[in-house]
């Protein structure tokens, strides 16, 4: 049973489009949530943390829905450079330890 | 500059020849971790360390060892590498894993022949 689920995509969108990804998690005691961006064969890089009240960073908006146990990432005005794989990460409470659990990633392709 | 440094970046070696991948962070982070990434499987945690001399198994620890003698260093040891350990490996660190994100090294691409 996968604890963090993401639609692998790919999401293929034109420049300027708005695209949204969801990520569901199974552990209701999960403590913290993040979105990472990973380019091919490169290390994951933190895109943004996800806060309970929702947060925005430029064209990117992240939201958390604890009741339904999912987080989302919205990208507005997509750029070619946004093409990458987006990983959601949930730090899950496991008997007092926090285990970072990664989704398998959602692939985004932005085309001209 | 705050960073996580892995070495080597690339290594091709043969079955059974012991190897060590080093990882060092300069951010005084307590938490460090090793992952492997394989196509279709995503990132899987091998071992992690909550602090000096405190290490624990992740999801796929078989065939690997780690040590945490100093806060900044967390080497990954393959005592007798096998071809199924061919993968892309990442080291990561975090100030506090309960609340803070992880910062990743550049990755080490290992090929075991």
PDB file of C-alpha atoms in Angstrom:
ATOM      1  CA  UNK A   1       0.000   0.000   0.000  1.00  0.00           C
ATOM      2  CA  UNK A   2       1.606   3.201  -1.211  1.00  0.00           C
ATOM      3  CA  UNK A   3       1.387   5.837   1.464  1.00  0.00           C
ATOM      4  CA  UNK A   4       1.811   8.851  -0.800  1.00  0.00           C
ATOM      5  CA  UNK A   5       0.144   8.730  -4.188  1.00  0.00           C
ATOM      6  CA  UNK A   6       0.610  10.983  -7.184  1.00  0.00           C
ATOM      7  CA  UNK A   7      -0.668  10.791 -10.737  1.00  0.00           C
ATOM      8  CA  UNK A   8       2.517  10.097 -12.744  1.00  0.00           C
ATOM      9  CA  UNK A   9       1.235  12.015 -15.783  1.00  0.00           C
ATOM     10  CA  UNK A  10       2.713  13.242 -17.974  1.00  0.00           C
ATOM     11  CA  UNK A  11       0.756  16.437 -17.957  1.00  0.00           C
ATOM     12  CA  UNK A  12       1.351  17.989 -21.348  1.00  0.00           C
ATOM     13  CA  UNK A  13       0.333  21.676 -21.400  1.00  0.00           C
ATOM     14  CA  UNK A  14       0.985  24.722 -23.589  1.00  0.00           C
ATOM     15  CA  UNK A  15       2.926  27.713 -22.355  1.00  0.00           C
ATOM     16  CA  UNK A  16       0.730  30.033 -20.350  1.00  0.00           C
ATOM     17  CA  UNK A  17      -1.597  27.310 -19.144  1.00  0.00           C
ATOM     18  CA  UNK A  18      -2.593  26.698 -15.555  1.00  0.00           C
ATOM     19  CA  UNK A  19      -1.988  23.187 -14.288  1.00  0.00           C
ATOM     20  CA  UNK A  20      -2.697  21.521 -10.961  1.00  0.00           C
ATOM     21  CA  UNK A  21      -1.347  18.379  -9.332  1.00  0.00           C
ATOM     22  CA  UNK A  22      -2.720  16.534  -6.354  1.00  0.00           C
ATOM     23  CA  UNK A  23      -1.034  14.219  -3.929  1.00  0.00           C
ATOM     24  CA  UNK A  24      -2.868  12.022  -1.428  1.00  0.00           C
ATOM     25  CA  UNK A  25      -1.405  10.600   1.758  1.00  0.00           C
ATOM     26  CA  UNK A  26      -2.576   7.852   4.071  1.00  0.00           C
ATOM     27  CA  UNK A  27      -1.240   8.798   7.514  1.00  0.00           C
ATOM     28  CA  UNK A  28      -3.504  11.290   9.231  1.00  0.00           C
ATOM     29  CA  UNK A  29      -0.750  12.066  11.766  1.00  0.00           C
ATOM     30  CA  UNK A  30       1.454  13.475   9.028  1.00  0.00           C
ATOM     31  CA  UNK A  31       3.296  16.490  10.252  1.00  0.00           C
ATOM     32  CA  UNK A  32       4.783  18.428   7.377  1.00  0.00           C
ATOM     33  CA  UNK A  33       4.412  18.616   3.638  1.00  0.00           C
ATOM     34  CA  UNK A  34       6.575  19.758   0.778  1.00  0.00           C
ATOM     35  CA  UNK A  35       6.726  19.996  -2.989  1.00  0.00           C
ATOM     36  CA  UNK A  36      10.031  19.334  -4.705  1.00  0.00           C
ATOM     37  CA  UNK A  37      11.026  19.760  -8.312  1.00  0.00           C
ATOM     38  CA  UNK A  38      13.342  17.262  -9.968  1.00  0.00           C
ATOM     39  CA  UNK A  39      14.915  17.651 -13.381  1.00  0.00           C
ATOM     40  CA  UNK A  40      16.071  14.568 -15.232  1.00  0.00           C
ATOM     41  CA  UNK A  41      18.978  12.858 -13.449  1.00  0.00           C
ATOM     42  CA  UNK A  42      19.361  15.773 -11.048  1.00  0.00           C
ATOM     43  CA  UNK A  43      18.747  16.081  -7.350  1.00  0.00           C
ATOM     44  CA  UNK A  44      15.316  17.025  -6.005  1.00  0.00           C
ATOM     45  CA  UNK A  45      15.132  20.688  -5.112  1.00  0.00           C
ATOM     46  CA  UNK A  46      12.690  22.172  -2.657  1.00  0.00           C
ATOM     47  CA  UNK A  47       9.992  24.115  -4.458  1.00  0.00           C
ATOM     48  CA  UNK A  48       7.886  25.058  -1.483  1.00  0.00           C
ATOM     49  CA  UNK A  49       6.635  23.949   1.874  1.00  0.00           C
ATOM     50  CA  UNK A  50       2.891  23.482   2.255  1.00  0.00           C
ATOM     51  CA  UNK A  51       1.161  25.212   5.128  1.00  0.00           C
ATOM     52  CA  UNK A  52      -2.274  24.559   6.547  1.00  0.00           C
ATOM     53  CA  UNK A  53      -3.580  27.935   5.445  1.00  0.00           C
ATOM     54  CA  UNK A  54      -2.219  27.532   1.934  1.00  0.00           C
ATOM     55  CA  UNK A  55       0.683  29.495   0.565  1.00  0.00           C
ATOM     56  CA  UNK A  56       1.779  31.140  -2.614  1.00  0.00           C
ATOM     57  CA  UNK A  57       5.161  31.827  -4.160  1.00  0.00           C
ATOM     58  CA  UNK A  58       4.905  33.751  -7.395  1.00  0.00           C
ATOM     59  CA  UNK A  59       3.148  31.543  -9.939  1.00  0.00           C
ATOM     60  CA  UNK A  60       3.001  28.602  -7.545  1.00  0.00           C
ATOM     61  CA  UNK A  61       0.276  27.950  -4.985  1.00  0.00           C
ATOM     62  CA  UNK A  62       0.264  25.053  -2.556  1.00  0.00           C
ATOM     63  CA  UNK A  63      -2.658  23.913  -0.458  1.00  0.00           C
ATOM     64  CA  UNK A  64      -3.239  21.331   2.221  1.00  0.00           C
ATOM     65  CA  UNK A  65      -6.527  19.613   2.936  1.00  0.00           C
ATOM     66  CA  UNK A  66      -6.092  17.632   6.147  1.00  0.00           C
ATOM     67  CA  UNK A  67      -9.682  16.401   6.228  1.00  0.00           C
ATOM     68  CA  UNK A  68      -9.342  14.740   2.837  1.00  0.00           C
ATOM     69  CA  UNK A  69      -5.618  14.045   3.265  1.00  0.00           C
ATOM     70  CA  UNK A  70      -4.246  15.607   0.154  1.00  0.00           C
ATOM     71  CA  UNK A  71      -1.982  18.428  -0.894  1.00  0.00           C
ATOM     72  CA  UNK A  72      -2.074  20.272  -4.170  1.00  0.00           C
ATOM     73  CA  UNK A  73       0.221  22.373  -6.317  1.00  0.00           C
ATOM     74  CA  UNK A  74      -1.105  24.919  -8.788  1.00  0.00           C
ATOM     75  CA  UNK A  75       1.157  26.430 -11.413  1.00  0.00           C
ATOM     76  CA  UNK A  76      -0.150  29.491 -13.242  1.00  0.00           C
ATOM     77  CA  UNK A  77       1.180  30.891 -16.519  1.00  0.00           C
ATOM     78  CA  UNK A  78       3.328  27.821 -17.207  1.00  0.00           C
ATOM     79  CA  UNK A  79       6.785  28.384 -18.643  1.00  0.00           C
ATOM     80  CA  UNK A  80       8.875  26.006 -20.746  1.00  0.00           C
ATOM     81  CA  UNK A  81      11.314  25.923 -17.827  1.00  0.00           C
ATOM     82  CA  UNK A  82       8.623  24.470 -15.567  1.00  0.00           C
ATOM     83  CA  UNK A  83       8.994  21.149 -17.390  1.00  0.00           C
ATOM     84  CA  UNK A  84      10.177  18.716 -14.728  1.00  0.00           C
ATOM     85  CA  UNK A  85       8.954  16.054 -12.343  1.00  0.00           C
ATOM     86  CA  UNK A  86       7.180  17.315  -9.233  1.00  0.00           C
ATOM     87  CA  UNK A  87       7.509  15.241  -6.090  1.00  0.00           C
ATOM     88  CA  UNK A  88       5.307  15.563  -3.073  1.00  0.00           C
ATOM     89  CA  UNK A  89       6.848  14.667   0.260  1.00  0.00           C
ATOM     90  CA  UNK A  90       4.988  13.960   3.459  1.00  0.00           C
ATOM     91  CA  UNK A  91       6.815  13.649   6.758  1.00  0.00           C
ATOM     92  CA  UNK A  92       4.778  11.024   8.506  1.00  0.00           C
ATOM     93  CA  UNK A  93       4.649  10.399  12.216  1.00  0.00           C
ATOM     94  CA  UNK A  94       5.810   6.860  12.933  1.00  0.00           C
ATOM     95  CA  UNK A  95       5.762   6.168  16.675  1.00  0.00           C
ATOM     96  CA  UNK A  96       7.342   9.493  17.459  1.00  0.00           C
ATOM     97  CA  UNK A  97       9.783   9.503  14.551  1.00  0.00           C
ATOM     98  CA  UNK A  98       9.098  11.376  11.376  1.00  0.00           C
ATOM     99  CA  UNK A  99       9.601   9.419   8.204  1.00  0.00           C
ATOM    100  CA  UNK A 100       9.791  11.435   4.999  1.00  0.00           C
ATOM    101  CA  UNK A 101       7.734   9.623   2.403  1.00  0.00           C
ATOM    102  CA  UNK A 102       7.993  10.528  -1.238  1.00  0.00           C
ATOM    103  CA  UNK A 103       5.436  10.229  -3.962  1.00  0.00           C
ATOM    104  CA  UNK A 104       6.739   8.834  -7.233  1.00  0.00           C
ATOM    105  CA  UNK A 105       6.353  12.179  -8.924  1.00  0.00           C
ATOM    106  CA  UNK A 106       4.197  13.840 -11.545  1.00  0.00           C
ATOM    107  CA  UNK A 107       5.794  14.654 -14.863  1.00  0.00           C
ATOM    108  CA  UNK A 108       5.012  18.038 -16.409  1.00  0.00           C
ATOM    109  CA  UNK A 109       5.845  18.917 -19.987  1.00  0.00           C
ATOM    110  CA  UNK A 110       5.243  22.498 -21.074  1.00  0.00           C
ATOM    111  CA  UNK A 111       5.345  22.968 -24.851  1.00  0.00           C
ATOM    112  CA  UNK A 112       5.486  26.112 -26.998  1.00  0.00           C
TER     113      UNK A 112
ATOM    114  CA  UNK B   1      27.506  28.240   0.725  1.00  0.00           C
ATOM    115  CA  UNK B   2      25.105  25.821   2.437  1.00  0.00           C
ATOM    116  CA  UNK B   3      25.341  22.467   0.749  1.00  0.00           C
ATOM    117  CA  UNK B   4      25.338  18.702   0.854  1.00  0.00           C
ATOM    118  CA  UNK B   5      28.356  17.220  -0.895  1.00  0.00           C
ATOM    119  CA  UNK B   6      28.532  13.674  -2.194  1.00  0.00           C
ATOM    120  CA  UNK B   7      31.533  11.890  -3.628  1.00  0.00           C
ATOM    121  CA  UNK B   8      32.093  10.365  -6.051  1.00  0.00           C
ATOM    122  CA  UNK B   9      29.533  11.680  -8.547  1.00  0.00           C
ATOM    123  CA  UNK B  10      29.993   8.683 -10.817  1.00  0.00           C
ATOM    124  CA  UNK B  11      31.470   5.257 -10.190  1.00  0.00           C
ATOM    125  CA  UNK B  12      31.688   2.099 -12.247  1.00  0.00           C
ATOM    126  CA  UNK B  13      32.958  -0.893 -10.329  1.00  0.00           C
ATOM    127  CA  UNK B  14      32.700  -4.663 -10.139  1.00  0.00           C
ATOM    128  CA  UNK B  15      30.700  -7.048  -8.024  1.00  0.00           C
ATOM    129  CA  UNK B  16      32.140  -7.659  -4.581  1.00  0.00           C
ATOM    130  CA  UNK B  17      34.557  -4.753  -4.429  1.00  0.00           C
ATOM    131  CA  UNK B  18      33.804  -2.731  -1.316  1.00  0.00           C
ATOM    132  CA  UNK B  19      33.028   0.916  -1.878  1.00  0.00           C
ATOM    133  CA  UNK B  20      32.090   3.968   0.153  1.00  0.00           C
ATOM    134  CA  UNK B  21      30.113   6.977  -0.969  1.00  0.00           C
ATOM    135  CA  UNK B  22      30.807   9.971   1.213  1.00  0.00           C
ATOM    136  CA  UNK B  23      28.290  12.617   2.216  1.00  0.00           C
ATOM    137  CA  UNK B  24      29.037  15.812   4.061  1.00  0.00           C
ATOM    138  CA  UNK B  25      26.850  18.771   5.024  1.00  0.00           C
ATOM    139  CA  UNK B  26      27.910  22.157   6.334  1.00  0.00           C
ATOM    140  CA  UNK B  27      24.583  23.300   7.778  1.00  0.00           C
ATOM    141  CA  UNK B  28      24.868  21.675  11.211  1.00  0.00           C
ATOM    142  CA  UNK B  29      21.842  19.544  10.395  1.00  0.00           C
ATOM    143  CA  UNK B  30      20.891  16.795  12.800  1.00  0.00           C
ATOM    144  CA  UNK B  31      19.059  14.576  10.332  1.00  0.00           C
ATOM    145  CA  UNK B  32      20.787  12.880   7.419  1.00  0.00           C
ATOM    146  CA  UNK B  33      19.534  10.262   5.053  1.00  0.00           C
ATOM    147  CA  UNK B  34      20.426   8.141   2.040  1.00  0.00           C
ATOM    148  CA  UNK B  35      18.076   7.363  -0.846  1.00  0.00           C
ATOM    149  CA  UNK B  36      18.263   5.402  -4.015  1.00  0.00           C
ATOM    150  CA  UNK B  37      16.229   6.274  -7.062  1.00  0.00           C
ATOM    151  CA  UNK B  38      15.322   3.757  -9.729  1.00  0.00           C
ATOM    152  CA  UNK B  39      13.078   4.214 -12.779  1.00  0.00           C
ATOM    153  CA  UNK B  40       9.444   3.648 -11.916  1.00  0.00           C
ATOM    154  CA  UNK B  41      10.143   3.229  -8.215  1.00  0.00           C
ATOM    155  CA  UNK B  42      10.803   6.778  -7.107  1.00  0.00           C
ATOM    156  CA  UNK B  43      13.006   7.662  -4.161  1.00  0.00           C
ATOM    157  CA  UNK B  44      13.424   4.963  -1.557  1.00  0.00           C
ATOM    158  CA  UNK B  45      15.097   5.532   1.766  1.00  0.00           C
ATOM    159  CA  UNK B  46      18.051   3.275   2.597  1.00  0.00           C
ATOM    160  CA  UNK B  47      19.165   4.497   6.011  1.00  0.00           C
ATOM    161  CA  UNK B  48      18.747   7.600   8.073  1.00  0.00           C
ATOM    162  CA  UNK B  49      20.345   9.199  11.090  1.00  0.00           C
ATOM    163  CA  UNK B  50      18.617  11.420  13.620  1.00  0.00           C
ATOM    164  CA  UNK B  51      21.918  12.527  15.158  1.00  0.00           C
ATOM    165  CA  UNK B  52      25.492  11.458  15.880  1.00  0.00           C
ATOM    166  CA  UNK B  53      25.713   7.733  16.626  1.00  0.00           C
ATOM    167  CA  UNK B  54      21.980   7.303  15.950  1.00  0.00           C
ATOM    168  CA  UNK B  55      21.159   5.459  12.731  1.00  0.00           C
ATOM    169  CA  UNK B  56      18.188   3.429  11.598  1.00  0.00           C
ATOM    170  CA  UNK B  57      17.011   1.402   8.640  1.00  0.00           C
ATOM    171  CA  UNK B  58      14.834   2.871   5.955  1.00  0.00           C
ATOM    172  CA  UNK B  59      12.785   0.961   3.413  1.00  0.00           C
ATOM    173  CA  UNK B  60      15.614  -0.781   1.542  1.00  0.00           C
ATOM    174  CA  UNK B  61      18.628  -1.245   3.872  1.00  0.00           C
ATOM    175  CA  UNK B  62      19.777  -4.684   2.666  1.00  0.00           C
ATOM    176  CA  UNK B  63      23.330  -4.659   1.349  1.00  0.00           C
ATOM    177  CA  UNK B  64      24.190  -1.257   2.814  1.00  0.00           C
ATOM    178  CA  UNK B  65      25.826   0.078   5.950  1.00  0.00           C
ATOM    179  CA  UNK B  66      26.141   3.578   7.329  1.00  0.00           C
ATOM    180  CA  UNK B  67      27.860   5.336  10.169  1.00  0.00           C
ATOM    181  CA  UNK B  68      27.459   8.714  11.853  1.00  0.00           C
ATOM    182  CA  UNK B  69      30.545   9.432  13.891  1.00  0.00           C
ATOM    183  CA  UNK B  70      30.418  13.167  13.275  1.00  0.00           C
ATOM    184  CA  UNK B  71      27.462  15.420  12.726  1.00  0.00           C
ATOM    185  CA  UNK B  72      28.534  16.581   9.290  1.00  0.00           C
ATOM    186  CA  UNK B  73      29.379  13.204   7.713  1.00  0.00           C
ATOM    187  CA  UNK B  74      27.194  10.248   6.818  1.00  0.00           C
ATOM    188  CA  UNK B  75      28.983   7.759   4.554  1.00  0.00           C
ATOM    189  CA  UNK B  76      27.195   4.956   2.733  1.00  0.00           C
ATOM    190  CA  UNK B  77      29.107   1.685   2.584  1.00  0.00           C
ATOM    191  CA  UNK B  78      28.520  -1.176   0.187  1.00  0.00           C
ATOM    192  CA  UNK B  79      30.549  -4.061   1.636  1.00  0.00           C
ATOM    193  CA  UNK B  80      29.980  -6.418  -1.290  1.00  0.00           C
ATOM    194  CA  UNK B  81      28.221  -4.558  -4.095  1.00  0.00           C
ATOM    195  CA  UNK B  82      25.996  -6.459  -6.487  1.00  0.00           C
ATOM    196  CA  UNK B  83      24.500  -5.461  -9.856  1.00  0.00           C
ATOM    197  CA  UNK B  84      21.070  -4.844  -8.286  1.00  0.00           C
ATOM    198  CA  UNK B  85      22.635  -1.953  -6.395  1.00  0.00           C
ATOM    199  CA  UNK B  86      23.231  -0.111  -9.641  1.00  0.00           C
ATOM    200  CA  UNK B  87      21.262   3.063  -9.095  1.00  0.00           C
ATOM    201  CA  UNK B  88      21.269   6.814  -8.559  1.00  0.00           C
ATOM    202  CA  UNK B  89      21.965   7.629  -4.915  1.00  0.00           C
ATOM    203  CA  UNK B  90      21.151  10.799  -3.051  1.00  0.00           C
ATOM    204  CA  UNK B  91      22.230  11.987   0.353  1.00  0.00           C
ATOM    205  CA  UNK B  92      20.034  14.520   2.125  1.00  0.00           C
ATOM    206  CA  UNK B  93      20.009  16.461   5.369  1.00  0.00           C
ATOM    207  CA  UNK B  94      17.504  18.410   7.398  1.00  0.00           C
ATOM    208  CA  UNK B  95      17.652  20.677  10.429  1.00  0.00           C
ATOM    209  CA  UNK B  96      14.648  18.931  11.922  1.00  0.00           C
ATOM    210  CA  UNK B  97      12.830  16.217  10.039  1.00  0.00           C
ATOM    211  CA  UNK B  98       9.568  16.813  11.907  1.00  0.00           C
ATOM    212  CA  UNK B  99       9.144  20.292  10.442  1.00  0.00           C
ATOM    213  CA  UNK B 100      11.844  21.096   7.961  1.00  0.00           C
ATOM    214  CA  UNK B 101      12.522  20.048   4.384  1.00  0.00           C
ATOM    215  CA  UNK B 102      15.506  18.068   3.281  1.00  0.00           C
ATOM    216  CA  UNK B 103      18.385  19.408   1.208  1.00  0.00           C
ATOM    217  CA  UNK B 104      19.847  17.004  -1.308  1.00  0.00           C
ATOM    218  CA  UNK B 105      23.314  16.382  -2.612  1.00  0.00           C
ATOM    219  CA  UNK B 106      23.968  16.278  -6.349  1.00  0.00           C
ATOM    220  CA  UNK B 107      23.688  12.508  -6.502  1.00  0.00           C
ATOM    221  CA  UNK B 108      26.027   9.593  -7.144  1.00  0.00           C
ATOM    222  CA  UNK B 109      25.486   7.357 -10.120  1.00  0.00           C
ATOM    223  CA  UNK B 110      26.750   3.864  -9.305  1.00  0.00           C
ATOM    224  CA  UNK B 111      27.143   1.079 -11.839  1.00  0.00           C
ATOM    225  CA  UNK B 112      28.024  -2.356 -10.495  1.00  0.00           C
ATOM    226  CA  UNK B 113      29.150  -4.773 -13.202  1.00  0.00           C
TER     227      UNK B 113
END
